[in-house]
């Protein structure tokens, strides 16, 4: 049985001057997770979403926190982000440390482990890690900045990961430039989790957008 479609608004693209209100709006609009991009300015050339952002999210929603760690040696920080309330924690295999051990630690601390797969990272490079993952976040832009355009060349990788998701049982999620214009093809590849940013935040009616994205994906038939 396929997993239900779920939408994960990326708080990186929210208006941080009214962050509590943005969190409340997406929660009431029917979001399934809150996606949080944590960036250290070293692994990616940007800073974003430190501990105070996670505390604010935790205080203003009941939704699970989907935490994407773009950090050098993320294994040093897993307990910290779990203690802040991270429910799903993604790490990058290229970020240093023992990725397998870090994924096991995430699970031991009671969170769902996941890896993030960059556009330039091959499926073959991460296949041995997939049995340790509950979620896989396929990046369809280069990580580090919101508002980028979806990279259609990543669809071949999404199709391969979709087949592996059926084999290993992880949930395949996608992050980067997702909108109503391009969401169907990832859904056809077997993606069920969708991170959305600039296609949602700053728009007038969050509820209508989330319902539309969910409907489009639900109507798509996986390959």
PDB file of C-alpha atoms in Angstrom:
ATOM      1  CA  UNK A   1       0.000   0.000   0.000  1.00  0.00           C
ATOM      2  CA  UNK A   2       1.355   3.418  -0.950  1.00  0.00           C
ATOM      3  CA  UNK A   3       1.926   6.118   1.646  1.00  0.00           C
ATOM      4  CA  UNK A   4      -0.429   9.096   1.803  1.00  0.00           C
ATOM      5  CA  UNK A   5       0.710  12.339   0.220  1.00  0.00           C
ATOM      6  CA  UNK A   6       2.073  14.838   2.733  1.00  0.00           C
ATOM      7  CA  UNK A   7       3.120  18.465   2.325  1.00  0.00           C
ATOM      8  CA  UNK A   8       5.952  19.978   4.355  1.00  0.00           C
ATOM      9  CA  UNK A   9       6.162  23.804   4.296  1.00  0.00           C
ATOM     10  CA  UNK A  10       9.756  25.041   4.516  1.00  0.00           C
ATOM     11  CA  UNK A  11       9.968  27.655   7.243  1.00  0.00           C
ATOM     12  CA  UNK A  12      13.079  29.077   5.552  1.00  0.00           C
ATOM     13  CA  UNK A  13      10.748  30.803   3.073  1.00  0.00           C
ATOM     14  CA  UNK A  14       8.322  32.160   5.682  1.00  0.00           C
ATOM     15  CA  UNK A  15       8.161  35.793   6.767  1.00  0.00           C
ATOM     16  CA  UNK A  16      10.308  35.612   9.901  1.00  0.00           C
ATOM     17  CA  UNK A  17       9.054  38.969  11.157  1.00  0.00           C
ATOM     18  CA  UNK A  18       5.714  37.204  11.812  1.00  0.00           C
ATOM     19  CA  UNK A  19       7.032  33.671  12.216  1.00  0.00           C
ATOM     20  CA  UNK A  20       4.558  32.524  14.871  1.00  0.00           C
ATOM     21  CA  UNK A  21       1.673  33.659  12.661  1.00  0.00           C
ATOM     22  CA  UNK A  22       3.147  31.886   9.620  1.00  0.00           C
ATOM     23  CA  UNK A  23       3.473  28.663  11.614  1.00  0.00           C
ATOM     24  CA  UNK A  24      -0.114  28.973  12.805  1.00  0.00           C
ATOM     25  CA  UNK A  25      -1.385  29.635   9.267  1.00  0.00           C
ATOM     26  CA  UNK A  26       0.277  26.616   7.654  1.00  0.00           C
ATOM     27  CA  UNK A  27      -0.828  24.407  10.535  1.00  0.00           C
ATOM     28  CA  UNK A  28      -4.447  25.481  10.195  1.00  0.00           C
ATOM     29  CA  UNK A  29      -4.200  25.213   6.396  1.00  0.00           C
ATOM     30  CA  UNK A  30      -3.513  21.484   6.639  1.00  0.00           C
ATOM     31  CA  UNK A  31       0.260  21.058   6.462  1.00  0.00           C
ATOM     32  CA  UNK A  32       1.572  17.677   7.583  1.00  0.00           C
ATOM     33  CA  UNK A  33       5.065  18.627   8.808  1.00  0.00           C
ATOM     34  CA  UNK A  34       7.080  21.795   9.315  1.00  0.00           C
ATOM     35  CA  UNK A  35      10.346  21.563   7.373  1.00  0.00           C
ATOM     36  CA  UNK A  36      13.335  23.313   8.938  1.00  0.00           C
ATOM     37  CA  UNK A  37      16.614  23.914   7.098  1.00  0.00           C
ATOM     38  CA  UNK A  38      19.563  24.227   9.477  1.00  0.00           C
ATOM     39  CA  UNK A  39      22.638  25.653   7.745  1.00  0.00           C
ATOM     40  CA  UNK A  40      26.061  26.314   9.251  1.00  0.00           C
ATOM     41  CA  UNK A  41      27.633  28.494   6.540  1.00  0.00           C
ATOM     42  CA  UNK A  42      30.312  25.847   6.006  1.00  0.00           C
ATOM     43  CA  UNK A  43      28.712  22.757   4.514  1.00  0.00           C
ATOM     44  CA  UNK A  44      26.541  25.126   2.453  1.00  0.00           C
ATOM     45  CA  UNK A  45      27.316  28.811   1.774  1.00  0.00           C
ATOM     46  CA  UNK A  46      24.457  30.167   3.874  1.00  0.00           C
ATOM     47  CA  UNK A  47      23.287  30.377   7.475  1.00  0.00           C
ATOM     48  CA  UNK A  48      19.749  29.597   8.570  1.00  0.00           C
ATOM     49  CA  UNK A  49      17.275  28.343  11.148  1.00  0.00           C
ATOM     50  CA  UNK A  50      19.129  27.992  14.409  1.00  0.00           C
ATOM     51  CA  UNK A  51      17.862  26.766  17.743  1.00  0.00           C
ATOM     52  CA  UNK A  52      15.523  29.725  18.345  1.00  0.00           C
ATOM     53  CA  UNK A  53      13.632  28.934  15.141  1.00  0.00           C
ATOM     54  CA  UNK A  54      13.080  25.342  16.247  1.00  0.00           C
ATOM     55  CA  UNK A  55      11.893  26.553  19.647  1.00  0.00           C
ATOM     56  CA  UNK A  56       9.417  28.905  17.984  1.00  0.00           C
ATOM     57  CA  UNK A  57       8.097  26.171  15.709  1.00  0.00           C
ATOM     58  CA  UNK A  58       7.729  23.785  18.645  1.00  0.00           C
ATOM     59  CA  UNK A  59       5.818  26.405  20.644  1.00  0.00           C
ATOM     60  CA  UNK A  60       3.278  27.213  17.929  1.00  0.00           C
ATOM     61  CA  UNK A  61       2.310  23.929  16.273  1.00  0.00           C
ATOM     62  CA  UNK A  62       1.532  20.315  17.053  1.00  0.00           C
ATOM     63  CA  UNK A  63       2.972  19.223  13.686  1.00  0.00           C
ATOM     64  CA  UNK A  64       6.119  17.072  13.556  1.00  0.00           C
ATOM     65  CA  UNK A  65       9.360  18.878  12.778  1.00  0.00           C
ATOM     66  CA  UNK A  66      11.193  17.749   9.652  1.00  0.00           C
ATOM     67  CA  UNK A  67      14.780  18.883  10.300  1.00  0.00           C
ATOM     68  CA  UNK A  68      17.291  19.045   7.453  1.00  0.00           C
ATOM     69  CA  UNK A  69      20.816  19.392   8.833  1.00  0.00           C
ATOM     70  CA  UNK A  70      23.219  21.034   6.382  1.00  0.00           C
ATOM     71  CA  UNK A  71      26.110  20.918   8.823  1.00  0.00           C
ATOM     72  CA  UNK A  72      29.698  19.714   8.850  1.00  0.00           C
ATOM     73  CA  UNK A  73      29.950  16.535  10.959  1.00  0.00           C
ATOM     74  CA  UNK A  74      26.250  16.424  11.861  1.00  0.00           C
ATOM     75  CA  UNK A  75      26.809  13.529  14.249  1.00  0.00           C
ATOM     76  CA  UNK A  76      28.095  16.017  16.828  1.00  0.00           C
ATOM     77  CA  UNK A  77      24.711  17.741  16.958  1.00  0.00           C
ATOM     78  CA  UNK A  78      22.072  15.012  16.750  1.00  0.00           C
ATOM     79  CA  UNK A  79      21.107  14.974  20.433  1.00  0.00           C
ATOM     80  CA  UNK A  80      20.911  18.783  20.440  1.00  0.00           C
ATOM     81  CA  UNK A  81      18.362  18.861  17.608  1.00  0.00           C
ATOM     82  CA  UNK A  82      16.464  15.888  18.945  1.00  0.00           C
ATOM     83  CA  UNK A  83      16.165  17.639  22.318  1.00  0.00           C
ATOM     84  CA  UNK A  84      14.777  20.693  20.485  1.00  0.00           C
ATOM     85  CA  UNK A  85      12.000  18.498  19.126  1.00  0.00           C
ATOM     86  CA  UNK A  86      13.249  17.206  15.785  1.00  0.00           C
ATOM     87  CA  UNK A  87      10.992  14.318  14.730  1.00  0.00           C
ATOM     88  CA  UNK A  88      12.615  13.525  11.373  1.00  0.00           C
ATOM     89  CA  UNK A  89      16.314  14.348  11.074  1.00  0.00           C
ATOM     90  CA  UNK A  90      18.147  14.295   7.739  1.00  0.00           C
ATOM     91  CA  UNK A  91      21.903  14.315   7.333  1.00  0.00           C
ATOM     92  CA  UNK A  92      24.133  14.541   4.255  1.00  0.00           C
ATOM     93  CA  UNK A  93      26.514  11.624   3.663  1.00  0.00           C
ATOM     94  CA  UNK A  94      29.142  14.076   2.353  1.00  0.00           C
ATOM     95  CA  UNK A  95      29.135  16.125   5.572  1.00  0.00           C
ATOM     96  CA  UNK A  96      31.712  14.021   7.409  1.00  0.00           C
ATOM     97  CA  UNK A  97      31.668  11.513  10.235  1.00  0.00           C
ATOM     98  CA  UNK A  98      30.283   7.990  10.121  1.00  0.00           C
ATOM     99  CA  UNK A  99      26.914   8.373   8.413  1.00  0.00           C
ATOM    100  CA  UNK A 100      25.683   4.911   9.377  1.00  0.00           C
ATOM    101  CA  UNK A 101      26.451   5.466  13.043  1.00  0.00           C
ATOM    102  CA  UNK A 102      24.756   8.865  12.962  1.00  0.00           C
ATOM    103  CA  UNK A 103      21.598   7.389  11.436  1.00  0.00           C
ATOM    104  CA  UNK A 104      21.567   4.724  14.144  1.00  0.00           C
ATOM    105  CA  UNK A 105      21.942   7.400  16.817  1.00  0.00           C
ATOM    106  CA  UNK A 106      18.993   9.351  15.388  1.00  0.00           C
ATOM    107  CA  UNK A 107      16.839   6.240  15.693  1.00  0.00           C
ATOM    108  CA  UNK A 108      18.130   5.408  19.180  1.00  0.00           C
ATOM    109  CA  UNK A 109      17.119   8.892  20.331  1.00  0.00           C
ATOM    110  CA  UNK A 110      13.568   8.295  19.122  1.00  0.00           C
ATOM    111  CA  UNK A 111      13.560  10.301  15.895  1.00  0.00           C
ATOM    112  CA  UNK A 112      13.151   9.060  12.323  1.00  0.00           C
ATOM    113  CA  UNK A 113      16.502   8.945  10.489  1.00  0.00           C
ATOM    114  CA  UNK A 114      16.964  10.153   6.959  1.00  0.00           C
ATOM    115  CA  UNK A 115      19.550  11.168   4.404  1.00  0.00           C
ATOM    116  CA  UNK A 116      19.472  14.092   2.005  1.00  0.00           C
ATOM    117  CA  UNK A 117      20.692  13.318  -1.502  1.00  0.00           C
ATOM    118  CA  UNK A 118      22.182  16.246  -3.420  1.00  0.00           C
ATOM    119  CA  UNK A 119      21.643  16.644  -7.184  1.00  0.00           C
ATOM    120  CA  UNK A 120      25.244  15.632  -7.818  1.00  0.00           C
ATOM    121  CA  UNK A 121      25.173  12.583  -5.536  1.00  0.00           C
ATOM    122  CA  UNK A 122      24.489   9.285  -7.273  1.00  0.00           C
ATOM    123  CA  UNK A 123      22.033   6.685  -6.045  1.00  0.00           C
ATOM    124  CA  UNK A 124      24.882   4.165  -6.017  1.00  0.00           C
ATOM    125  CA  UNK A 125      26.764   6.334  -3.514  1.00  0.00           C
ATOM    126  CA  UNK A 126      23.966   6.089  -0.926  1.00  0.00           C
ATOM    127  CA  UNK A 127      22.330   2.729  -1.602  1.00  0.00           C
ATOM    128  CA  UNK A 128      24.079   1.003   1.329  1.00  0.00           C
ATOM    129  CA  UNK A 129      22.588   3.596   3.703  1.00  0.00           C
ATOM    130  CA  UNK A 130      18.982   3.150   2.578  1.00  0.00           C
ATOM    131  CA  UNK A 131      18.164   0.234   4.948  1.00  0.00           C
ATOM    132  CA  UNK A 132      18.960   2.598   7.851  1.00  0.00           C
ATOM    133  CA  UNK A 133      16.570   5.320   6.672  1.00  0.00           C
ATOM    134  CA  UNK A 134      12.902   5.995   7.341  1.00  0.00           C
ATOM    135  CA  UNK A 135      12.969   8.988   4.991  1.00  0.00           C
ATOM    136  CA  UNK A 136      15.087  10.024   2.007  1.00  0.00           C
ATOM    137  CA  UNK A 137      15.089  13.682   0.969  1.00  0.00           C
ATOM    138  CA  UNK A 138      15.983  14.019  -2.703  1.00  0.00           C
ATOM    139  CA  UNK A 139      17.222  17.521  -3.440  1.00  0.00           C
ATOM    140  CA  UNK A 140      15.960  18.974  -6.711  1.00  0.00           C
ATOM    141  CA  UNK A 141      18.003  22.160  -6.240  1.00  0.00           C
ATOM    142  CA  UNK A 142      21.466  22.724  -4.850  1.00  0.00           C
ATOM    143  CA  UNK A 143      21.070  22.952  -1.072  1.00  0.00           C
ATOM    144  CA  UNK A 144      21.557  26.188   0.798  1.00  0.00           C
ATOM    145  CA  UNK A 145      19.102  28.743  -0.561  1.00  0.00           C
ATOM    146  CA  UNK A 146      15.319  28.981  -0.928  1.00  0.00           C
ATOM    147  CA  UNK A 147      13.526  30.168  -4.048  1.00  0.00           C
ATOM    148  CA  UNK A 148      15.542  28.167  -6.597  1.00  0.00           C
ATOM    149  CA  UNK A 149      14.051  26.561  -9.699  1.00  0.00           C
ATOM    150  CA  UNK A 150      13.336  22.824  -9.870  1.00  0.00           C
ATOM    151  CA  UNK A 151      16.062  20.905 -11.731  1.00  0.00           C
ATOM    152  CA  UNK A 152      14.259  18.560 -14.170  1.00  0.00           C
ATOM    153  CA  UNK A 153      17.399  16.468 -14.667  1.00  0.00           C
ATOM    154  CA  UNK A 154      16.879  15.093 -11.149  1.00  0.00           C
ATOM    155  CA  UNK A 155      13.779  13.166 -12.275  1.00  0.00           C
ATOM    156  CA  UNK A 156      15.876  10.180 -13.407  1.00  0.00           C
ATOM    157  CA  UNK A 157      17.244   9.881  -9.875  1.00  0.00           C
ATOM    158  CA  UNK A 158      13.751  10.256  -8.381  1.00  0.00           C
ATOM    159  CA  UNK A 159      12.542   7.343 -10.481  1.00  0.00           C
ATOM    160  CA  UNK A 160      15.422   5.158  -9.253  1.00  0.00           C
ATOM    161  CA  UNK A 161      14.856   6.174  -5.629  1.00  0.00           C
ATOM    162  CA  UNK A 162      11.130   5.558  -6.010  1.00  0.00           C
ATOM    163  CA  UNK A 163      11.819   1.957  -6.970  1.00  0.00           C
ATOM    164  CA  UNK A 164      14.197   1.568  -4.016  1.00  0.00           C
ATOM    165  CA  UNK A 165      11.617   3.075  -1.648  1.00  0.00           C
ATOM    166  CA  UNK A 166       9.315   0.165  -2.480  1.00  0.00           C
ATOM    167  CA  UNK A 167      12.150  -2.289  -1.807  1.00  0.00           C
ATOM    168  CA  UNK A 168      13.463  -0.806   1.446  1.00  0.00           C
ATOM    169  CA  UNK A 169      10.337   0.822   2.844  1.00  0.00           C
ATOM    170  CA  UNK A 170      11.570   4.397   3.339  1.00  0.00           C
ATOM    171  CA  UNK A 171       9.450   7.413   2.462  1.00  0.00           C
ATOM    172  CA  UNK A 172      10.741   9.367  -0.525  1.00  0.00           C
ATOM    173  CA  UNK A 173      10.529  13.131  -0.152  1.00  0.00           C
ATOM    174  CA  UNK A 174      11.574  15.903  -2.504  1.00  0.00           C
ATOM    175  CA  UNK A 175      12.875  19.397  -1.777  1.00  0.00           C
ATOM    176  CA  UNK A 176      13.529  22.243  -4.175  1.00  0.00           C
ATOM    177  CA  UNK A 177      11.408  24.443  -6.426  1.00  0.00           C
ATOM    178  CA  UNK A 178       8.231  22.398  -5.975  1.00  0.00           C
ATOM    179  CA  UNK A 179       4.985  24.003  -7.205  1.00  0.00           C
ATOM    180  CA  UNK A 180       1.703  23.030  -8.844  1.00  0.00           C
ATOM    181  CA  UNK A 181       3.451  23.356 -12.224  1.00  0.00           C
ATOM    182  CA  UNK A 182       6.014  20.586 -11.629  1.00  0.00           C
ATOM    183  CA  UNK A 183       4.747  18.450  -8.737  1.00  0.00           C
ATOM    184  CA  UNK A 184       3.113  15.756 -10.881  1.00  0.00           C
ATOM    185  CA  UNK A 185       6.292  14.196 -12.282  1.00  0.00           C
ATOM    186  CA  UNK A 186       7.897  13.593  -8.871  1.00  0.00           C
ATOM    187  CA  UNK A 187       4.613  12.075  -7.690  1.00  0.00           C
ATOM    188  CA  UNK A 188       4.678   9.735 -10.672  1.00  0.00           C
ATOM    189  CA  UNK A 189       8.166   8.628  -9.579  1.00  0.00           C
ATOM    190  CA  UNK A 190       6.855   7.552  -6.175  1.00  0.00           C
ATOM    191  CA  UNK A 191       7.532  10.693  -4.128  1.00  0.00           C
ATOM    192  CA  UNK A 192       5.002  11.098  -1.312  1.00  0.00           C
ATOM    193  CA  UNK A 193       6.577  13.875   0.797  1.00  0.00           C
ATOM    194  CA  UNK A 194       6.857  17.343  -0.718  1.00  0.00           C
ATOM    195  CA  UNK A 195       8.756  20.282   0.771  1.00  0.00           C
ATOM    196  CA  UNK A 196       7.272  23.559  -0.472  1.00  0.00           C
ATOM    197  CA  UNK A 197       8.578  27.046   0.102  1.00  0.00           C
ATOM    198  CA  UNK A 198       8.167  30.038  -2.182  1.00  0.00           C
ATOM    199  CA  UNK A 199       5.167  28.437  -3.925  1.00  0.00           C
ATOM    200  CA  UNK A 200       3.304  28.705  -0.600  1.00  0.00           C
ATOM    201  CA  UNK A 201       4.641  31.430   1.666  1.00  0.00           C
ATOM    202  CA  UNK A 202       3.647  34.944   0.726  1.00  0.00           C
ATOM    203  CA  UNK A 203       0.514  33.768  -1.060  1.00  0.00           C
ATOM    204  CA  UNK A 204      -2.951  34.768   0.088  1.00  0.00           C
ATOM    205  CA  UNK A 205      -4.658  31.427   0.740  1.00  0.00           C
ATOM    206  CA  UNK A 206      -2.402  28.731   2.167  1.00  0.00           C
ATOM    207  CA  UNK A 207      -5.252  26.260   2.544  1.00  0.00           C
ATOM    208  CA  UNK A 208      -6.237  26.337  -1.119  1.00  0.00           C
ATOM    209  CA  UNK A 209      -2.623  25.881  -2.225  1.00  0.00           C
ATOM    210  CA  UNK A 210      -2.011  22.915   0.083  1.00  0.00           C
ATOM    211  CA  UNK A 211      -5.262  21.236  -0.952  1.00  0.00           C
ATOM    212  CA  UNK A 212      -4.440  21.748  -4.622  1.00  0.00           C
ATOM    213  CA  UNK A 213      -0.947  20.285  -4.301  1.00  0.00           C
ATOM    214  CA  UNK A 214      -2.283  17.276  -2.402  1.00  0.00           C
ATOM    215  CA  UNK A 215      -5.033  16.707  -4.958  1.00  0.00           C
ATOM    216  CA  UNK A 216      -2.631  16.865  -7.914  1.00  0.00           C
ATOM    217  CA  UNK A 217      -0.302  14.310  -6.305  1.00  0.00           C
ATOM    218  CA  UNK A 218      -3.102  12.007  -5.172  1.00  0.00           C
ATOM    219  CA  UNK A 219      -4.499  11.874  -8.692  1.00  0.00           C
ATOM    220  CA  UNK A 220      -1.099  10.973 -10.146  1.00  0.00           C
ATOM    221  CA  UNK A 221      -0.558   7.235 -10.624  1.00  0.00           C
ATOM    222  CA  UNK A 222       2.902   6.031  -9.480  1.00  0.00           C
ATOM    223  CA  UNK A 223       5.023   4.272 -12.076  1.00  0.00           C
TER     224      UNK A 223
END
